[in-house]
mmCIF file of C-alpha atoms in Angstrom:
data_model
loop_
_atom_site.group_PDB
_atom_site.id
_atom_site.type_symbol
_atom_site.label_atom_id
_atom_site.label_comp_id
_atom_site.label_asym_id
_atom_site.label_seq_id
_atom_site.Cartn_x
_atom_site.Cartn_y
_atom_site.Cartn_z
ATOM 1 C CA UNK A 1 -24.252 133.166 59.990
ATOM 2 C CA UNK A 2 -20.870 134.221 61.346
ATOM 3 C CA UNK A 3 -18.301 131.469 62.059
ATOM 4 C CA UNK A 4 -17.331 130.748 65.650
ATOM 5 C CA UNK A 5 -14.333 132.822 66.615
ATOM 6 C CA UNK A 6 -10.950 131.183 66.863
ATOM 7 C CA UNK A 7 -8.849 131.415 70.001
ATOM 8 C CA UNK A 8 -5.675 133.384 70.610
ATOM 9 C CA UNK A 9 -2.992 131.014 71.934
ATOM 10 C CA UNK A 10 -0.005 132.434 73.805
ATOM 11 C CA UNK A 11 2.727 129.985 72.861
ATOM 12 C CA UNK A 12 5.899 130.001 74.994
ATOM 13 C CA UNK A 13 9.221 129.076 73.456
ATOM 14 C CA UNK A 14 12.645 128.219 74.806
ATOM 15 C CA UNK A 15 15.013 130.756 76.372
ATOM 16 C CA UNK A 16 17.890 129.539 74.203
ATOM 17 C CA UNK A 17 18.973 126.511 72.187
ATOM 18 C CA UNK A 18 17.654 123.968 74.685
ATOM 19 C CA UNK A 19 15.692 121.181 72.900
ATOM 20 C CA UNK A 20 12.060 122.415 73.098
ATOM 21 C CA UNK A 21 10.510 119.316 74.564
ATOM 22 C CA UNK A 22 12.981 119.371 77.457
ATOM 23 C CA UNK A 23 11.379 122.575 78.803
ATOM 24 C CA UNK A 24 7.963 122.759 77.097
ATOM 25 C CA UNK A 25 4.889 120.613 77.842
ATOM 26 C CA UNK A 26 3.197 118.452 75.236
ATOM 27 C CA UNK A 27 0.278 120.887 75.058
ATOM 28 C CA UNK A 28 2.540 123.437 73.338
ATOM 29 C CA UNK A 29 3.438 120.901 70.654
ATOM 30 C CA UNK A 30 -0.248 120.083 70.124
ATOM 31 C CA UNK A 31 -1.098 123.765 69.704
ATOM 32 C CA UNK A 32 1.657 124.315 67.137
ATOM 33 C CA UNK A 33 0.524 121.221 65.223
ATOM 34 C CA UNK A 34 -2.902 122.686 64.459
ATOM 35 C CA UNK A 35 -2.209 126.440 64.220
ATOM 36 C CA UNK A 36 -1.156 127.984 60.905
ATOM 37 C CA UNK A 37 -1.661 131.689 61.723
ATOM 38 C CA UNK A 38 0.945 133.402 63.910
ATOM 39 C CA UNK A 39 1.791 136.815 65.317
ATOM 40 C CA UNK A 40 5.528 137.004 66.045
ATOM 41 C CA UNK A 41 8.448 139.359 66.603
ATOM 42 C CA UNK A 42 10.651 137.838 63.887
ATOM 43 C CA UNK A 43 9.417 135.423 61.247
ATOM 44 C CA UNK A 44 12.752 133.623 60.845
ATOM 45 C CA UNK A 45 13.027 132.954 64.593
ATOM 46 C CA UNK A 46 9.409 131.775 64.776
ATOM 47 C CA UNK A 47 9.797 129.435 61.788
ATOM 48 C CA UNK A 48 12.894 127.906 63.338
ATOM 49 C CA UNK A 49 11.056 127.325 66.614
ATOM 50 C CA UNK A 50 8.025 125.787 64.899
ATOM 51 C CA UNK A 51 10.257 123.487 62.865
ATOM 52 C CA UNK A 52 12.130 122.408 65.984
ATOM 53 C CA UNK A 53 8.963 121.406 67.821
ATOM 54 C CA UNK A 54 6.945 120.024 64.860
ATOM 55 C CA UNK A 55 9.503 119.105 62.152
ATOM 56 C CA UNK A 56 6.933 117.750 59.684
ATOM 57 C CA UNK A 57 4.679 120.799 59.728
ATOM 58 C CA UNK A 58 4.310 122.399 56.277
ATOM 59 C CA UNK A 59 6.189 125.694 56.383
ATOM 60 C CA UNK A 60 4.620 127.138 53.160
ATOM 61 C CA UNK A 61 1.167 126.915 54.779
ATOM 62 C CA UNK A 62 2.157 129.160 57.674
ATOM 63 C CA UNK A 63 1.049 132.797 57.760
ATOM 64 C CA UNK A 64 2.908 135.358 59.855
ATOM 65 C CA UNK A 65 2.194 138.873 61.014
ATOM 66 C CA UNK A 66 4.933 140.841 62.749
ATOM 67 C CA UNK A 67 4.668 142.849 65.947
ATOM 68 C CA UNK A 68 7.509 144.765 67.572
ATOM 69 C CA UNK A 69 8.229 148.125 69.182
ATOM 70 C CA UNK A 70 7.858 149.830 65.798
ATOM 71 C CA UNK A 71 4.381 148.440 65.072
ATOM 72 C CA UNK A 72 1.669 151.061 64.597
ATOM 73 C CA UNK A 73 -0.992 150.416 67.233
ATOM 74 C CA UNK A 74 -3.716 150.931 64.629
ATOM 75 C CA UNK A 75 -2.487 147.781 62.837
ATOM 76 C CA UNK A 76 -2.979 145.465 65.816
ATOM 77 C CA UNK A 77 -6.775 144.903 65.531
ATOM 78 C CA UNK A 78 -6.294 143.687 61.937
ATOM 79 C CA UNK A 79 -3.878 140.999 63.128
ATOM 80 C CA UNK A 80 -6.777 139.178 64.763
ATOM 81 C CA UNK A 81 -8.792 138.926 61.532
ATOM 82 C CA UNK A 82 -8.126 135.146 61.256
ATOM 83 C CA UNK A 83 -9.756 134.651 64.679
ATOM 84 C CA UNK A 84 -12.889 136.404 63.433
ATOM 85 C CA UNK A 85 -12.904 133.972 60.498
ATOM 86 C CA UNK A 86 -12.779 130.964 62.824
ATOM 87 C CA UNK A 87 -9.038 130.240 62.797
ATOM 88 C CA UNK A 88 -6.909 129.888 65.916
ATOM 89 C CA UNK A 89 -3.942 132.276 66.078
ATOM 90 C CA UNK A 90 -0.701 131.782 67.991
ATOM 91 C CA UNK A 91 1.486 134.499 69.508
ATOM 92 C CA UNK A 92 5.182 133.594 69.791
ATOM 93 C CA UNK A 93 7.822 135.722 71.491
ATOM 94 C CA UNK A 94 11.502 135.622 70.571
ATOM 95 C CA UNK A 95 12.162 133.920 73.920
ATOM 96 C CA UNK A 96 10.056 132.776 76.841
ATOM 97 C CA UNK A 97 6.419 133.695 77.405
ATOM 98 C CA UNK A 98 4.575 136.088 75.082
ATOM 99 C CA UNK A 99 2.988 139.082 76.752
ATOM 100 C CA UNK A 100 5.590 139.245 79.549
ATOM 101 C CA UNK A 101 8.077 142.051 78.841
ATOM 102 C CA UNK A 102 7.019 141.501 75.246
ATOM 103 C CA UNK A 103 5.076 143.455 72.572
ATOM 104 C CA UNK A 104 2.559 140.598 72.317
ATOM 105 C CA UNK A 105 0.712 142.104 75.285
ATOM 106 C CA UNK A 106 -0.901 144.622 72.920
ATOM 107 C CA UNK A 107 -2.386 141.769 70.863
ATOM 108 C CA UNK A 108 -3.805 140.151 73.997
ATOM 109 C CA UNK A 109 -5.387 143.447 75.045
ATOM 110 C CA UNK A 110 -7.044 143.742 71.644
ATOM 111 C CA UNK A 111 -8.273 140.142 71.794
ATOM 112 C CA UNK A 112 -10.175 140.914 74.991
ATOM 113 C CA UNK A 113 -11.730 143.976 73.341
ATOM 114 C CA UNK A 114 -12.929 141.771 70.477
ATOM 115 C CA UNK A 115 -14.229 139.036 72.807
ATOM 116 C CA UNK A 116 -11.691 136.530 71.504
ATOM 117 C CA UNK A 117 -10.752 133.809 73.978
ATOM 118 C CA UNK A 118 -7.143 134.043 75.172
ATOM 119 C CA UNK A 119 -5.411 130.748 75.986
ATOM 120 C CA UNK A 120 -2.051 131.041 77.827
ATOM 121 C CA UNK A 121 0.125 127.943 77.613
ATOM 122 C CA UNK A 122 2.705 126.869 80.179
ATOM 123 C CA UNK A 123 6.360 127.534 79.425
ATOM 124 C CA UNK A 124 9.610 128.988 80.792
ATOM 125 C CA UNK A 125 9.508 132.578 82.061
ATOM 126 C CA UNK A 126 12.941 133.910 82.941
ATOM 127 C CA UNK A 127 11.386 136.424 85.342
ATOM 128 C CA UNK A 128 9.551 133.811 87.387
ATOM 129 C CA UNK A 129 12.372 131.273 87.229
ATOM 130 C CA UNK A 130 14.867 133.853 88.455
ATOM 131 C CA UNK A 131 12.561 134.759 91.339
ATOM 132 C CA UNK A 132 12.069 131.081 92.185
ATOM 133 C CA UNK A 133 15.824 130.574 92.430
ATOM 134 C CA UNK A 134 16.700 133.834 94.177
ATOM 135 C CA UNK A 135 15.499 133.099 97.707
ATOM 136 C CA UNK A 136 13.894 136.560 97.794
ATOM 137 C CA UNK A 137 10.319 137.564 98.596
ATOM 138 C CA UNK A 138 8.181 135.755 96.038
ATOM 139 C CA UNK A 139 5.010 137.344 97.398
ATOM 140 C CA UNK A 140 6.002 140.910 96.591
ATOM 141 C CA UNK A 141 8.237 141.688 93.648
ATOM 142 C CA UNK A 142 8.395 144.108 90.734
ATOM 143 C CA UNK A 143 9.848 143.816 87.239
ATOM 144 C CA UNK A 144 11.348 147.128 86.112
ATOM 145 C CA UNK A 145 12.536 146.356 82.588
ATOM 146 C CA UNK A 146 15.662 148.289 81.578
ATOM 147 C CA UNK A 147 17.358 150.875 83.778
ATOM 148 C CA UNK A 148 18.653 154.172 82.305
ATOM 149 C CA UNK A 149 21.899 154.102 80.324
ATOM 150 C CA UNK A 150 23.114 157.489 81.609
ATOM 151 C CA UNK A 151 25.403 156.835 84.593
ATOM 152 C CA UNK A 152 23.859 159.464 86.868
ATOM 153 C CA UNK A 153 20.297 158.464 86.025
ATOM 154 C CA UNK A 154 21.168 154.791 86.448
ATOM 155 C CA UNK A 155 22.707 155.421 89.868
ATOM 156 C CA UNK A 156 19.576 157.274 90.967
ATOM 157 C CA UNK A 157 17.360 154.464 89.641
ATOM 158 C CA UNK A 158 19.375 151.821 91.523
ATOM 159 C CA UNK A 159 19.110 153.804 94.757
ATOM 160 C CA UNK A 160 15.373 154.241 94.238
ATOM 161 C CA UNK A 161 14.866 150.495 93.710
ATOM 162 C CA UNK A 162 16.922 149.729 96.816
ATOM 163 C CA UNK A 163 14.793 152.165 98.823
ATOM 164 C CA UNK A 164 11.573 150.605 97.493
ATOM 165 C CA UNK A 165 12.846 147.137 98.350
ATOM 166 C CA UNK A 166 13.604 148.118 101.937
ATOM 167 C CA UNK A 167 10.396 150.095 102.410
ATOM 168 C CA UNK A 168 7.998 147.541 100.951
ATOM 169 C CA UNK A 169 9.970 144.292 101.423
ATOM 170 C CA UNK A 170 9.763 144.051 97.646
ATOM 171 C CA UNK A 171 12.246 142.246 95.387
ATOM 172 C CA UNK A 172 13.276 144.420 92.421
ATOM 173 C CA UNK A 173 14.003 142.743 89.067
ATOM 174 C CA UNK A 174 15.479 144.309 85.944
ATOM 175 C CA UNK A 175 17.432 143.427 82.822
ATOM 176 C CA UNK A 176 20.200 144.917 80.730
ATOM 177 C CA UNK A 177 21.319 144.695 77.130
ATOM 178 C CA UNK A 178 23.526 141.566 77.271
ATOM 179 C CA UNK A 179 26.736 143.274 76.167
ATOM 180 C CA UNK A 180 26.400 145.725 79.095
ATOM 181 C CA UNK A 181 25.767 143.099 81.801
ATOM 182 C CA UNK A 182 29.233 143.326 83.334
ATOM 183 C CA UNK A 183 28.953 147.119 83.602
ATOM 184 C CA UNK A 184 25.554 146.710 85.252
ATOM 185 C CA UNK A 185 26.938 144.414 87.943
ATOM 186 C CA UNK A 186 29.764 146.891 88.545
ATOM 187 C CA UNK A 187 27.221 149.711 88.898
ATOM 188 C CA UNK A 188 25.206 147.689 91.400
ATOM 189 C CA UNK A 189 28.164 146.821 93.613
ATOM 190 C CA UNK A 190 29.387 150.423 93.504
ATOM 191 C CA UNK A 191 25.997 151.937 94.378
ATOM 192 C CA UNK A 192 24.140 149.586 96.726
ATOM 193 C CA UNK A 193 24.580 149.143 100.483
ATOM 194 C CA UNK A 194 27.176 146.427 101.272
ATOM 195 C CA UNK A 195 24.559 144.177 102.909
ATOM 196 C CA UNK A 196 21.956 144.514 100.152
ATOM 197 C CA UNK A 197 21.636 141.238 98.309
ATOM 198 C CA UNK A 198 21.914 140.747 94.564
ATOM 199 C CA UNK A 199 20.753 137.717 92.605
ATOM 200 C CA UNK A 200 22.319 137.232 89.181
ATOM 201 C CA UNK A 201 20.378 134.748 87.039
ATOM 202 C CA UNK A 202 22.123 134.067 83.747
ATOM 203 C CA UNK A 203 21.450 131.664 80.830
ATOM 204 C CA UNK A 204 18.376 130.224 82.547
ATOM 205 C CA UNK A 205 17.551 126.627 81.394
ATOM 206 C CA UNK A 206 20.755 126.450 79.305
ATOM 207 C CA UNK A 207 23.742 124.170 80.017
ATOM 208 C CA UNK A 208 25.722 127.297 80.997
ATOM 209 C CA UNK A 209 23.078 128.403 83.527
ATOM 210 C CA UNK A 210 24.453 130.476 86.398
ATOM 211 C CA UNK A 211 22.267 131.620 89.316
ATOM 212 C CA UNK A 212 23.762 133.086 92.468
ATOM 213 C CA UNK A 213 22.468 135.225 95.343
ATOM 214 C CA UNK A 214 24.921 137.010 97.604
ATOM 215 C CA UNK A 215 25.534 140.325 99.365
ATOM 216 C CA UNK A 216 27.003 143.316 97.560
ATOM 217 C CA UNK A 217 30.037 142.997 99.811
ATOM 218 C CA UNK A 218 30.680 139.449 98.617
ATOM 219 C CA UNK A 219 29.858 140.191 94.965
ATOM 220 C CA UNK A 220 32.743 142.669 94.943
ATOM 221 C CA UNK A 221 35.088 139.732 95.492
ATOM 222 C CA UNK A 222 33.638 137.532 92.737
ATOM 223 C CA UNK A 223 34.700 137.315 89.122
ATOM 224 C CA UNK A 224 31.950 136.308 86.700
ATOM 225 C CA UNK A 225 31.684 137.108 82.994
ATOM 226 C CA UNK A 226 28.096 137.945 81.973
ATOM 227 C CA UNK A 227 28.973 139.498 78.627
ATOM 228 C CA UNK A 228 26.426 138.729 75.888
ATOM 229 C CA UNK A 229 24.571 136.260 78.127
ATOM 230 C CA UNK A 230 20.831 136.803 78.832
ATOM 231 C CA UNK A 231 20.751 137.881 82.469
ATOM 232 C CA UNK A 232 18.234 138.967 85.085
ATOM 233 C CA UNK A 233 19.296 141.030 88.070
ATOM 234 C CA UNK A 234 17.332 141.091 91.325
ATOM 235 C CA UNK A 235 18.090 143.199 94.371
ATOM 236 C CA UNK A 236 16.603 142.959 97.856
ATOM 237 C CA UNK A 237 17.383 144.972 100.963
#
């Protein structure tokens, strides 16, 4: 007789060094307390998070499998073997919610194919929190990931997103590698219509949190340093 399958828990973590229980519900702590099998981006980061939320948990008993952009897709089904043996498995992203702009989505897809129950837990999502604080259309928005690095391609992408925003009344979100954030803001103010609005949401949930929505025209007058700070950009025309 085969054992009952374990569940796949999607375990959110903090967006920075904020104490976990200041931004995570008790249910996340309870899940971490009983789960010993994890699928993560980086083992060291995941161990540190687990220790911060359940300090007394035995670290030697934990088992980790890694998933990132280099993972061979053929390896993903094997990662769910503990579930088939009756053990619950947790997916932990490097920051925020697993499966959202995160390689963990491939594990979730495979869990559905294997009829393994997927349990998403509540936690901070920088995408949703930025939208909440932007004042833009929360009923129609799109997350676009990273824009092109090439200046010409980036300019064309920005214009396309602005056009989509105006045509569909759709807020357009995207991110940048943190050390290029300042250049991104410069590109936006140089390319967009003066009355198009930009929301810059930086260091969400951290003591240094900065969230501001203003027109391109006004952003040109502001001085803000976003270098090496996790930032979401949203535009709306």
